[in-house]
């Protein structure tokens, strides 16, 4: 395959000023990522200078066949780690030809919330811990698990090393560098408690950018699993039984929380979140009831709780935040298949704008 | 998979100042190694300037779920042979949030011993011969052995060459270069008496650094066996019967031993060790009684003995040391699964500080 790879890695910079832009969007299920590419006459670094585009929404459950065009609006640009050179990945959101956001476009409302002057003034930072599971392509059984059976019980796999404890590290490491190359603020990775489950963290990112970066990081991950011949799953409870689920813990702070006296602002924010628990849960990912059982380092889905260094609570405040009297907190409720536009904007809305 | 490897090997130096640091620590069993990575804003060569971090100790049997944070303190930096560039591997030790070392943190005490002025003045050097066995991943039978059977008896395998005598050399050679790249003072490798068993040596290294380097070399080895799809074992007697065990012979000298008249200091040191044989044995690795039988180039676990060029003794003094009247000696008692922090500091403590 060496000749094919040579073409894929071809550096066109010496031959032409043209660059390739891969336009990305979220499809009709709200979790399926789609993309297609176009040639630009020269490199572009400002999303506002990129042309609008459109796609066949009737093929993605986003439009009827007789009125199928859905408009793509470029929102954020990242370097393309697969094509290299001056080529780019473009995160887009989706509109009807009339200019209205289509129902699956969650970015639009999130952007409105983040542009509210009270929210903008608080500079909300997000750090999202995206967990995911790798599955064997043909059996849909987790990577490294014996087909028709189970590995030894959880214990050795969290941050583990070795061929009997760590499955798929090359995918994870390739993803880490690819995201850094792309310009995503990826802050770390680790092997998770369930074998073949991994986590990467994106952040701190401000406002709407957290959602953009997380979606593009998910896209890059799925492109890499595609190369590796492995299937990517964001299911919150991929294997029932004594196996951990997958979440997307969302770490959050505002300017007030990061300043002196922030711990009081944090407490008030957590209190407000406690009063809107059901609304948040409803927006925190489908199938989360299979994951939030009160076991396996989760809090029960029906009750709201918080604690310092407590991984069994809905919200965890870190010891360093407690000690410093300021910092951030971690909402542990979102499932791995949550929409980061929805979760980040809802946390900002409840804690900054909402009055009980 | 070449495209995947290209991403794993991406050189980010042209694209960003950011570096990736893999923080490594010892887990709850005292032998399981764990690691996770984080992004740092720029390169760093001084471990005391690296940020402290924390991990979920409830997932490694080092903390409870409601008080799960364990703090990791960077102690030594090595170049990352897997990510290369300016990326790094960081050997850490583990503390409770109160600042106390957790029970499995053996480095803390060792560091106290090595910081004692009498010990510092003697500049204790260590050369550790780490033996290990490679296993087939799914059968847990040694690499190269016929499944359900045995290879021909020991004889041809020690330092052997050929596909019927040397099993897994690619792992061993990859490890050798990776350790040199990382900055570990790896002094050699050889194939061992039992087929599928190998040895590498780290040293001479002074004081606490010996433990840091051996643990880091073990981590790198397990990462490499992970890539190769083989399982690494530090069990001291992996196969019962007429098959050698695996040890971690520890070569040792102090300034006085290395100077003229050193042979007398050596004799005194060995005598002190003989008076604390039981205490040392208790700290020299679990399961050592299966290995120290008096057969297979070991001394019986219950008796302390020493001799020049004697591989059947507890302690061996080399012929060159005897001839020159100064040098070092070899404690052959530690098993392959010993903790080098414990063994090195205990030898220093008994021979330099302890008074019978």
XYZ file of C-alpha atoms in Angstrom:
712
model
C 0.000 0.000 0.000
C 3.081 2.127 -0.004
C 2.349 3.751 -3.373
C -1.161 4.699 -2.288
C 0.164 6.145 0.966
C 2.742 8.145 -0.987
C -0.074 9.839 -2.873
C -2.075 10.467 0.272
C 0.913 12.163 1.867
C 1.883 14.059 -1.284
C 2.952 17.617 -0.532
C 1.224 19.817 -3.092
C 2.738 23.057 -1.808
C 5.402 23.079 -4.493
C 2.955 22.479 -7.320
C -0.035 24.679 -6.575
C -1.478 27.324 -4.260
C -4.733 25.415 -4.100
C -5.755 23.913 -0.775
C -8.340 21.309 0.199
C -11.019 22.065 2.777
C -12.937 19.196 4.417
C -16.309 20.552 5.549
C -17.655 18.721 8.632
C -21.195 18.712 9.996
C -23.418 16.770 12.378
C -26.008 14.533 10.723
C -29.610 13.714 11.413
C -29.136 11.527 14.480
C -27.340 14.310 16.314
C -24.274 12.054 16.770
C -23.284 10.958 13.246
C -20.538 13.113 11.768
C -20.450 13.743 8.019
C -17.890 15.425 5.777
C -17.002 16.195 2.202
C -14.149 18.096 0.637
C -13.706 20.918 -1.828
C -10.790 22.688 -3.472
C -10.069 26.284 -2.561
C -8.067 28.580 -4.865
C -5.626 29.352 -2.038
C -5.111 28.749 1.714
C -7.722 30.249 4.082
C -7.368 30.773 7.829
C -10.495 32.833 8.612
C -13.785 30.894 8.649
C -15.686 34.038 7.654
C -13.756 34.058 4.361
C -14.758 30.490 3.489
C -17.652 30.018 1.056
C -20.973 28.692 2.290
C -21.761 25.254 0.926
C -24.621 22.773 0.942
C -25.277 19.016 1.082
C -28.015 16.509 0.347
C -30.010 16.541 3.554
C -32.335 13.806 2.314
C -29.402 11.391 2.650
C -28.777 12.267 6.270
C -32.339 12.419 7.626
C -32.185 16.213 7.654
C -34.382 17.216 4.705
C -37.066 15.761 2.399
C -36.139 14.614 -1.112
C -38.086 17.355 -2.870
C -36.371 20.128 -0.906
C -33.087 18.502 -0.010
C -30.475 21.252 0.172
C -29.096 22.013 3.599
C -26.705 24.959 3.875
C -23.324 24.565 5.575
C -21.898 27.588 7.377
C -18.160 27.408 8.227
C -17.605 28.204 11.904
C -14.105 27.035 12.858
C -10.940 26.056 10.990
C -8.345 23.441 12.032
C -5.220 22.114 10.282
C -5.901 18.811 8.519
C -3.633 16.153 10.105
C -4.436 13.660 7.336
C -3.666 15.871 4.344
C -1.051 18.073 5.988
C 0.274 21.109 4.129
C -2.099 24.090 4.064
C -5.187 21.883 3.928
C -7.911 22.373 6.508
C -10.812 20.822 8.416
C -13.824 23.128 8.716
C -16.441 22.671 11.444
C -19.808 23.843 10.120
C -23.372 24.173 11.317
C -26.502 23.664 9.260
C -29.342 25.894 7.965
C -32.370 25.733 5.728
C -32.153 27.702 2.493
C -34.362 30.245 4.287
C -31.525 30.848 6.742
C -33.034 29.149 9.794
C -31.014 26.612 11.783
C -32.331 23.099 11.156
C -33.579 21.180 14.250
C -30.373 19.182 14.735
C -28.298 22.392 14.714
C -27.615 22.763 18.461
C -24.741 25.182 17.927
C -27.028 28.047 16.998
C -28.792 28.299 20.386
C -25.558 27.634 22.224
C -23.932 30.522 20.401
C -26.767 32.840 21.421
C -26.283 31.904 25.050
C -22.524 32.398 24.865
C -23.006 35.812 23.223
C -25.268 37.051 26.030
C -23.313 39.909 27.659
C -23.590 38.398 31.169
C -22.178 35.099 29.929
C -19.466 36.693 27.799
C -18.366 38.776 30.785
C -17.867 35.598 32.849
C -15.552 33.968 30.258
C -16.842 30.425 30.860
C -14.088 27.796 30.507
C -14.823 24.163 29.785
C -12.657 21.056 30.021
C -14.414 18.011 28.643
C -13.276 14.452 29.433
C -14.486 12.442 26.466
C -14.625 8.690 27.124
C -15.138 6.188 24.308
C -14.891 2.481 23.566
C -13.081 0.738 20.707
C -14.850 -2.231 19.128
C -13.645 -4.979 16.784
C -15.032 -4.179 13.351
C -16.805 -7.407 12.447
C -17.965 -8.684 15.824
C -18.743 -5.303 17.459
C -17.168 -6.801 20.580
C -14.658 -4.566 22.428
C -11.136 -4.472 21.050
C -8.843 -7.027 22.712
C -11.716 -8.924 24.341
C -11.846 -12.657 23.508
C -14.650 -13.217 21.010
C -17.471 -15.008 22.762
C -16.000 -14.270 26.190
C -14.766 -11.665 28.654
C -11.384 -10.426 29.875
C -10.426 -10.603 33.566
C -12.434 -8.236 35.813
C -11.750 -4.512 35.985
C -8.764 -3.504 38.097
C -5.586 -3.704 36.009
C -6.752 -1.623 33.037
C -7.057 1.986 34.332
C -3.894 3.737 33.036
C -2.549 0.222 32.468
C 0.427 -0.889 30.401
C 1.075 -4.171 28.643
C -0.463 -6.305 25.914
C -2.880 -7.924 28.364
C -4.049 -4.635 29.844
C -4.031 -1.969 27.167
C -5.906 -2.387 23.856
C -5.611 0.174 21.071
C -2.982 2.602 22.386
C -1.691 3.330 18.884
C -5.091 4.793 17.995
C -5.097 6.916 21.140
C -1.535 8.183 20.644
C -2.099 8.912 16.957
C -5.223 10.872 17.934
C -3.335 12.886 20.580
C -0.710 14.134 18.127
C -3.207 14.590 15.301
C -5.340 16.841 17.519
C -2.330 18.877 18.665
C -1.345 19.259 15.021
C -4.875 20.326 14.101
C -4.800 23.070 16.740
C -7.249 21.446 19.150
C -6.481 22.178 22.777
C -6.210 18.525 23.788
C -4.911 18.445 27.353
C -4.371 14.743 27.984
C -5.291 11.091 27.508
C -5.598 7.992 29.703
C -6.655 4.372 29.571
C -9.967 3.840 31.344
C -11.268 1.346 33.901
C -12.970 -0.903 31.345
C -10.482 -2.553 28.941
C -10.629 -1.048 25.408
C -12.109 2.136 26.860
C -10.133 5.336 26.643
C -10.441 9.013 27.426
C -9.099 12.258 26.020
C -9.608 15.722 27.454
C -10.175 18.940 25.525
C -9.748 22.254 27.302
C -9.742 24.677 28.792
C -11.694 26.179 25.912
C -13.870 29.270 26.151
C -17.549 29.320 25.319
C -18.693 27.965 21.960
C -15.148 26.914 21.077
C -15.369 23.979 23.511
C -18.128 22.424 21.434
C -16.337 23.099 18.140
C -13.108 21.563 19.389
C -14.767 18.512 20.876
C -16.740 17.743 17.725
C -13.638 18.057 15.541
C -11.672 15.886 17.993
C -14.439 13.266 17.683
C -14.220 13.518 13.892
C -10.439 13.055 13.919
C -10.836 10.066 16.245
C -13.342 8.416 13.921
C -11.053 9.023 10.918
C -8.214 7.361 12.811
C -10.268 4.342 13.891
C -11.308 4.082 10.244
C -7.629 3.809 9.265
C -7.023 1.286 12.039
C -9.983 -0.876 11.026
C -11.635 -0.515 14.421
C -15.102 0.797 15.287
C -15.618 3.807 17.546
C -18.474 3.807 20.035
C -19.818 6.643 22.158
C -22.460 4.432 23.753
C -22.730 5.334 27.493
C -22.984 1.686 28.616
C -21.484 -0.464 25.886
C -21.407 -3.672 27.974
C -24.040 -4.348 30.660
C -22.866 -5.871 33.923
C -19.818 -5.162 36.042
C -18.178 -2.969 33.397
C -17.846 0.811 33.621
C -19.891 3.046 31.360
C -18.551 5.918 29.270
C -19.148 9.526 30.210
C -18.177 13.042 29.178
C -17.458 14.729 32.493
C -17.565 18.451 31.970
C -15.284 20.656 34.012
C -16.464 24.253 34.280
C -15.460 27.606 35.685
C -16.324 31.264 35.246
C -14.189 34.337 35.870
C -15.844 34.785 39.275
C -15.111 31.193 40.223
C -11.484 31.542 39.255
C -11.012 34.702 41.326
C -10.673 35.045 45.090
C -13.839 34.038 46.873
C -14.698 31.843 43.914
C -15.639 28.902 46.143
C -18.852 30.723 47.159
C -19.757 31.328 43.518
C -19.111 27.647 42.893
C -21.419 26.613 45.729
C -24.231 28.854 44.435
C -23.744 27.487 40.924
C -23.927 23.904 42.156
C -27.067 24.763 44.083
C -28.725 26.141 40.946
C -27.735 22.999 39.040
C -29.320 20.932 41.795
C -32.623 22.744 41.255
C -32.636 21.928 37.508
C -31.346 18.348 37.765
C -34.110 16.734 35.694
C -33.839 19.277 32.872
C -30.091 18.814 32.641
C -30.320 15.027 32.751
C -32.823 15.083 29.886
C -30.268 16.940 27.757
C -27.167 15.049 28.877
C -27.266 12.163 26.398
C -29.524 9.295 25.343
C -29.288 6.034 27.225
C -27.666 7.657 30.252
C -30.055 5.722 32.519
C -28.100 2.562 31.656
C -24.927 4.271 32.881
C -25.902 6.452 35.882
C -26.726 3.664 38.321
C -24.918 4.840 41.439
C -22.247 2.179 40.861
C -19.058 2.194 38.754
C -18.087 5.704 39.858
C -21.425 7.296 38.924
C -24.214 8.920 40.886
C -27.731 7.555 40.569
C -29.612 9.320 37.734
C -32.536 10.281 39.941
C -30.660 12.057 42.703
C -28.423 15.087 42.655
C -25.388 15.120 44.935
C -22.007 16.802 45.169
C -18.815 16.331 47.133
C -15.127 17.088 47.325
C -13.009 14.387 45.636
C -16.143 12.221 45.492
C -16.355 10.232 42.281
C -19.735 8.782 43.257
C -21.467 12.198 43.225
C -23.205 14.090 40.407
C -20.758 16.941 40.822
C -17.223 16.738 42.138
C -15.180 19.628 43.470
C -11.437 18.956 43.394
C -9.321 19.140 46.544
C -7.132 21.860 45.089
C -10.184 24.038 44.429
C -11.354 23.481 47.996
C -7.919 24.331 49.351
C -7.378 27.434 47.198
C -10.907 28.758 47.812
C -11.400 29.172 44.062
C -11.185 27.156 40.864
C -13.637 24.945 38.989
C -15.979 21.982 39.406
C -16.768 18.821 37.479
C -20.273 17.883 36.291
C -19.996 14.081 36.071
C -23.489 13.518 34.708
C -23.115 13.938 30.913
C -22.904 10.709 28.904
C -20.218 10.058 26.309
C -22.783 10.649 23.552
C -23.783 14.100 24.821
C -23.764 17.100 22.484
C -21.114 19.484 23.853
C -22.930 22.507 22.369
C -25.995 21.596 24.445
C -24.195 20.680 27.665
C -21.765 23.602 27.793
C -24.394 26.225 26.976
C -26.903 24.734 29.400
C -24.412 24.789 32.270
C -23.611 28.430 31.474
C -27.296 29.286 31.160
C -28.330 27.683 34.448
C -25.428 29.000 36.489
C -25.136 32.518 35.024
C -28.516 33.504 33.562
C -31.175 31.393 35.272
C -32.845 32.695 38.410
C -34.524 30.073 40.638
C -1.120 0.697 9.073
C 1.530 3.008 7.768
C -0.862 5.974 7.905
C -1.533 5.235 11.571
C 2.195 5.035 12.286
C 2.740 8.335 10.492
C 0.344 9.995 12.919
C 1.859 8.268 15.946
C 5.297 9.449 14.789
C 4.206 12.979 13.856
C 6.874 15.533 14.709
C 5.039 18.434 16.282
C 8.135 20.586 16.823
C 7.391 22.701 13.728
C 3.765 23.190 14.601
C 3.644 23.925 18.310
C 5.772 24.567 21.402
C 3.538 22.207 23.367
C 4.982 18.948 24.665
C 3.357 15.768 25.959
C 4.392 14.437 29.372
C 3.518 10.850 30.332
C 3.287 10.684 34.132
C 4.170 7.218 35.422
C 3.548 5.751 38.875
C 3.454 2.431 40.711
C -0.028 1.066 41.446
C -1.629 -0.664 44.390
C 0.054 -4.043 44.032
C 3.496 -2.461 44.278
C 4.431 -3.943 40.870
C 1.740 -2.725 38.433
C 2.778 0.359 36.545
C 0.257 2.983 35.481
C 0.532 6.084 33.340
C -1.445 8.873 31.742
C -0.447 11.848 29.644
C -0.951 15.578 29.726
C -0.046 18.494 27.490
C 2.454 21.048 28.809
C 2.945 24.516 27.349
C 6.660 23.983 26.644
C 9.679 21.719 27.177
C 11.021 21.193 30.699
C 14.114 19.414 32.013
C 13.769 20.000 35.773
C 11.283 17.656 37.464
C 10.736 20.077 40.347
C 9.297 22.575 37.851
C 6.735 20.119 36.486
C 3.222 20.462 37.893
C 2.012 17.924 40.454
C -0.958 15.926 39.243
C -3.468 13.477 40.636
C -5.250 10.300 39.615
C -8.197 8.154 40.656
C -6.694 6.010 43.401
C -9.956 4.103 43.832
C -9.253 2.482 40.444
C -5.791 1.251 41.446
C -6.545 0.079 44.984
C -4.812 3.095 46.479
C -7.780 5.135 47.732
C -11.507 4.885 48.399
C -14.232 6.103 46.043
C -15.374 8.936 48.272
C -11.812 10.206 48.796
C -10.219 9.092 45.596
C -7.554 11.620 44.690
C -3.924 10.490 44.963
C -1.281 13.106 44.236
C 1.646 12.274 41.945
C 4.922 14.174 42.340
C 7.353 14.287 39.399
C 10.759 12.968 40.456
C 12.726 12.161 37.288
C 12.425 13.057 33.609
C 13.377 10.858 30.647
C 13.002 11.414 26.915
C 9.944 9.632 25.507
C 11.187 7.037 22.969
C 7.616 6.464 21.708
C 6.596 10.070 21.091
C 10.142 11.434 20.641
C 10.525 15.134 19.794
C 10.636 17.046 23.072
C 8.066 14.802 24.720
C 8.891 13.166 28.035
C 8.324 10.299 30.445
C 8.069 11.390 34.071
C 8.680 8.998 36.962
C 6.476 10.020 39.908
C 5.754 8.930 43.448
C 2.378 8.987 45.173
C 1.000 11.010 48.113
C -2.242 11.471 50.002
C -3.795 14.939 49.688
C -2.466 15.602 53.196
C 1.060 15.346 51.820
C 1.948 11.985 53.336
C 3.375 9.252 51.130
C 0.789 6.528 50.557
C 1.738 3.013 51.783
C 2.855 1.730 48.368
C 5.222 4.719 47.953
C 8.560 3.078 48.703
C 10.579 5.846 47.105
C 9.926 8.287 49.937
C 11.741 6.257 52.603
C 14.490 5.290 50.203
C 15.076 8.964 49.457
C 15.397 9.692 53.166
C 18.054 7.007 53.512
C 19.923 8.212 50.444
C 19.805 11.798 51.764
C 21.434 10.838 55.078
C 24.840 12.601 55.158
C 26.756 9.374 55.928
C 25.165 7.686 52.927
C 25.665 10.679 50.657
C 29.334 10.798 51.574
C 29.763 7.180 50.451
C 28.252 7.747 46.963
C 26.565 4.323 46.737
C 26.566 2.905 43.189
C 24.145 0.245 41.968
C 24.118 -1.995 38.924
C 20.899 -3.994 38.719
C 20.569 -7.081 36.507
C 16.871 -7.240 35.742
C 15.732 -10.652 34.496
C 12.277 -11.159 32.998
C 10.266 -13.682 31.012
C 8.215 -13.113 27.855
C 4.888 -14.898 27.535
C 2.485 -15.594 24.669
C -0.507 -13.312 25.170
C -3.424 -15.716 24.959
C -1.947 -18.894 26.432
C 0.255 -17.305 29.127
C 2.916 -19.870 28.174
C 6.486 -18.637 27.556
C 7.208 -17.087 24.178
C 8.522 -19.618 21.676
C 7.533 -22.641 23.789
C 5.240 -25.174 22.070
C 1.705 -24.783 23.409
C 0.892 -27.749 25.591
C 4.544 -28.792 25.754
C 8.151 -27.859 26.559
C 11.280 -26.932 24.609
C 14.457 -29.005 24.902
C 16.186 -28.699 28.318
C 18.277 -25.686 29.283
C 21.741 -25.538 27.788
C 21.641 -23.910 24.342
C 19.685 -20.796 25.285
C 22.013 -18.671 27.444
C 23.271 -15.904 25.101
C 22.027 -18.125 22.278
C 21.408 -17.272 18.645
C 18.972 -18.781 16.188
C 15.241 -19.159 15.884
C 15.281 -22.362 17.900
C 17.224 -20.791 20.744
C 16.382 -17.080 21.029
C 12.725 -16.042 21.426
C 11.816 -12.347 21.345
C 15.117 -10.651 20.532
C 13.339 -7.864 18.667
C 11.656 -6.823 21.915
C 14.960 -6.895 23.776
C 16.851 -4.911 21.136
C 14.066 -2.356 20.752
C 14.130 -1.928 24.536
C 17.890 -1.462 24.603
C 17.848 1.422 22.127
C 14.678 2.923 23.560
C 16.283 3.059 27.012
C 19.452 4.650 25.669
C 17.318 7.229 23.863
C 15.360 7.877 27.053
C 18.552 8.608 28.986
C 18.556 5.445 31.084
C 22.021 4.146 31.903
C 21.390 0.710 30.417
C 24.691 -1.110 30.391
C 23.871 -4.344 28.582
C 21.541 -7.174 27.663
C 21.760 -10.953 27.298
C 19.599 -13.965 26.635
C 19.129 -16.038 29.774
C 19.407 -19.721 30.646
C 15.680 -20.408 30.362
C 14.342 -19.929 26.815
C 12.036 -16.881 26.580
C 13.910 -15.273 29.488
C 16.122 -12.241 29.089
C 18.106 -9.782 31.162
C 19.044 -6.130 30.937
C 21.336 -4.263 33.282
C 20.948 -0.673 34.481
C 23.922 1.024 36.100
C 26.167 2.131 37.593
C 23.714 4.654 38.965
C 24.005 6.587 42.221
C 21.521 6.428 45.077
C 17.822 6.991 44.476
C 18.359 7.396 40.765
C 18.960 3.667 40.447
C 15.386 2.920 41.480
C 14.013 5.621 39.177
C 15.923 4.222 36.211
C 14.990 0.583 36.823
C 11.293 1.424 37.171
C 11.408 3.552 34.028
C 13.221 0.777 32.152
C 10.502 -1.650 33.304
C 7.810 0.741 32.043
C 9.483 1.106 28.656
C 9.798 -2.687 28.448
C 6.101 -3.197 29.140
C 5.187 -0.581 26.524
C 7.316 -2.435 24.008
C 5.868 -5.856 24.830
C 2.449 -4.232 24.489
C 3.348 -3.169 20.948
C 4.751 -6.633 20.203
C 1.684 -8.410 21.567
C 3.651 -10.387 24.147
C 3.090 -10.400 27.906
C 5.849 -9.352 30.295
C 6.367 -11.287 33.515
C 8.543 -10.473 36.508
C 7.540 -13.640 38.325
C 10.616 -15.094 40.113
C 9.798 -18.700 39.124
C 7.560 -18.547 36.065
C 7.766 -22.276 35.236
C 8.150 -24.965 37.896
C 10.710 -27.716 37.504
C 14.122 -27.744 35.898
C 13.841 -24.206 34.584
C 15.756 -21.200 35.950
C 13.974 -18.535 37.946
C 14.276 -14.825 37.363
C 16.221 -12.546 39.684
C 17.395 -8.957 40.021
C 20.981 -9.341 41.184
C 22.081 -6.052 42.679
C 25.704 -5.022 42.323
C 26.837 -2.498 44.920
C 29.788 -0.391 45.930
C 30.535 2.653 48.047
C 33.337 5.187 47.740
C 35.297 3.356 50.449
C 34.913 0.046 48.633
C 36.126 1.544 45.399
C 39.237 3.044 46.993
C 42.435 1.299 48.072
C 41.802 -1.106 50.931
C 38.203 -1.381 49.784
C 38.207 -5.173 50.074
C 38.154 -4.844 53.868
C 35.165 -2.515 53.709
C 33.512 -5.056 51.432
C 34.146 -7.857 53.902
C 32.663 -5.806 56.741
C 29.629 -4.923 54.650
C 28.970 -8.532 53.729
C 29.214 -9.508 57.371
C 26.590 -6.906 58.322
C 24.342 -8.212 55.555
C 24.706 -11.747 56.930
C 23.395 -10.552 60.302
C 20.231 -9.129 58.727
C 19.597 -11.937 56.232
C 15.986 -12.568 57.258
C 15.025 -8.869 57.155
C 16.535 -8.471 53.697
C 14.933 -11.629 52.333
C 11.515 -10.438 53.566
C 11.943 -7.275 51.495
C 13.553 -8.864 48.422
C 10.418 -9.826 46.493
C 7.270 -11.973 46.830
C 7.475 -15.622 45.899
C 11.254 -15.687 46.173
C 11.046 -18.993 48.068
C 10.027 -20.674 44.814
C 13.241 -19.382 43.246
C 15.918 -19.463 45.974
C 16.190 -23.238 46.281
C 19.922 -23.713 46.192
C 19.557 -25.073 42.630
C 19.665 -23.208 39.316
C 22.444 -20.821 40.333
C 20.760 -19.661 43.520
C 21.535 -19.956 47.212
C 18.977 -21.543 49.485
C 16.663 -18.891 50.923
C 17.322 -19.832 54.540
C 21.099 -19.628 54.512
C 23.390 -16.688 53.964
C 26.629 -17.431 52.155
C 29.184 -15.581 50.107
C 32.118 -16.446 47.901
C 34.408 -15.273 45.142
C 33.001 -16.114 41.711
C 30.407 -18.314 43.394
C 27.028 -18.170 41.666
C 25.550 -20.569 44.220
C 26.104 -18.092 47.070
C 23.862 -15.311 48.415
C 26.583 -12.737 47.747
C 29.266 -13.026 45.078
C 32.521 -11.097 44.940
C 34.074 -10.909 41.471
C 37.611 -12.211 40.844
C 38.766 -8.753 39.659
C 37.616 -7.151 42.912
C 39.493 -9.800 44.890
C 42.622 -9.320 42.780
C 42.700 -5.505 42.995
C 41.730 -5.367 46.669
C 38.842 -3.001 45.923
C 35.677 -2.856 43.823
C 32.115 -4.028 44.368
C 30.019 -7.091 45.219
C 26.838 -8.707 43.948
C 23.805 -9.432 46.134
C 22.196 -12.325 44.231
C 19.201 -12.691 46.526
C 16.662 -10.143 45.162
C 14.010 -11.624 42.897
C 12.945 -10.136 39.561
C 9.826 -8.625 41.150
C 11.732 -6.748 43.861
C 11.209 -3.015 44.351
C 14.556 -1.355 43.529
C 13.781 1.560 45.870
C 13.487 -0.902 48.752
C 16.459 -3.102 47.868
C 18.975 -0.354 47.077
C 18.137 1.725 50.141
C 18.128 -1.301 52.433
C 21.564 -2.388 51.286
C 22.854 1.153 51.880
C 21.142 1.338 55.266
C 22.465 -2.000 56.512
C 26.022 -1.545 55.259
C 26.504 2.179 56.030
C 24.121 3.174 58.814
C 23.238 0.028 60.737
C 25.319 -0.969 63.737
C 25.044 -4.618 64.827
